[in-house]
Amino acid sequence: MEVIRGWCHHAFPVTDASRVGEARRFAAKAIEPWGWLEADAGRLSLVVTELGTNLMRHAVDGALWIAVKDGLQEVEVLALDRGPGIADLPRAMQDGHSTGTGSPGTGLGALRRLADDFDLASSPEGTVCVARVRLPPARTPRRPAAQLGAVSLCAPGETVCGDGWAAALDEGRLSLLVADGLGHGPLAAVAACAAVDVFLEQPFARPDALLPQLHAALRTTRGAAVFAAHLTAPDSVCWTGAGNILGRLVSGTADSTLTTPHGTAGLQMRLKAESSVQPLPAHAVAVVCTDGVATRWRSEDFAALLPRDPALLAASIAWRHGRGRDDATVLVLQPGEAFD
């Protein structure tokens, strides 16, 4: 069974070269306990520096979002901006092509070789790129989490995220939990963490059976909105929860909403709420957003990202529709691969 305890991203607005250096130092310090060899640490440093430098030189309103995944010994670097886009993306991806002088690498082609995973999408409205660096497979086997992408960001001014999430995969079964602690900051994080702990004890408990356990465990906290879902077949999804966490099933031809009853786990909620079941359209992805993200985004604006690395979709939604005043989490699940 594959169990994933969610990560959060640290945001570095790229306003000048000093912020690129700050992001690079953050990544280097984060991997110190892992004992990476100098070559692997160097790859990570080059990835962060190259992405940040590209944003500083060529982009409008760029940012680096970095997640340190302890369980996977992996660092995920997201680079986002608001334009003007890459006019000739195939040429930019050619090995050795660089659009500026003094670059620490040789452009996007070098980034693709340095990173263990790499994907990028660009339009005049902006570019989003994901690059992951981890130990070579011979030393640290890759865990099969490629069908899941997630972004969690702290509220402005906070150092911990009041949202939490987790997921599990076992023999064609998928389950997930997203929790949004009331408010933000450390006390919200305590509530979200308590919800995740309950889920991880029995990750495949029915969503409606999980609710009373969440409510009991969170009574000593400030409470949290919760959303739990199962995909136990390739053509349906079962879910329930409490509060204002929203799920959506999005494909190239369909877009349906997964709503939950009002309430807050640990404070006041319907303990006997039944799970809902809805068909899962072919080639659809499941998207779950906390209320730090505006809900009325148009699925057609992101249609080109549906078959791509799910982190691109999660990051794009958070980047373009984050409210900017609360913790924000977007979880994207591509269930098709899990049932192959």
C-alpha angles and dihedrals in degrees: 000000000000113000122184124192108202126255132210131222126235111219124223114182105211102226097142142350093278091066090054089053090048091053092048092051091047091054093046093051092046093060096045093097090053094064096226118184117252092254093057093044088049092054090054092047092052093048093052093043096047094047092046094047091050090053093048094050105036112019141076118231096352128182140180119220113194126191122190109207106198096182091055098033086231135132120209119202120194120190117195136174142163099241170220087194130212109293097200106027097171090054092045089054093054113113111258097019115129129170096207143038125247093032115156091226136020102266134269093328090062091047091054090054095044096049124072090218125022134172134157138183125189138185135155087269092060150298129258122192133179124198125174127194124193139148117292113277092245089066102031116023113224113249113224099250098123093114093063128071127178142173124194120178131184121241112261111283095017127112098202130048119241091206124082136182143177138182139195134200125192129161096328096324120117127189134172142180129199120188129187112196114220109268116346141275130057098329092051089049091053090055094046091047091051090054092050091050090056092049094050092054090063108008094172099048111127110271093239091049090050095057098073090049091051091048093052095046093049097050091097091052133064089263135244144230108245138195122189126182140175130201104194097159134031092250108045144046128207120201148157139161145137132264137013103324108123130207127198134187108213130184134155091272107024140048122183132172127232107206129182134205121271118265146087124254109239094023115045129340144134104271094190097051109142123228117255123224126206134174116259110226118228113274091008125147126211115232122190121187132183119220093268084081123067109244102212099078116140114246091210089065089065101035093113090059097054096092095037131087102309091228088070091059094044092049094045093053092047092045097048100035107027110128092220096221105076142034109290128203131177119182120189122191124189100197098181096081092050092062098046 
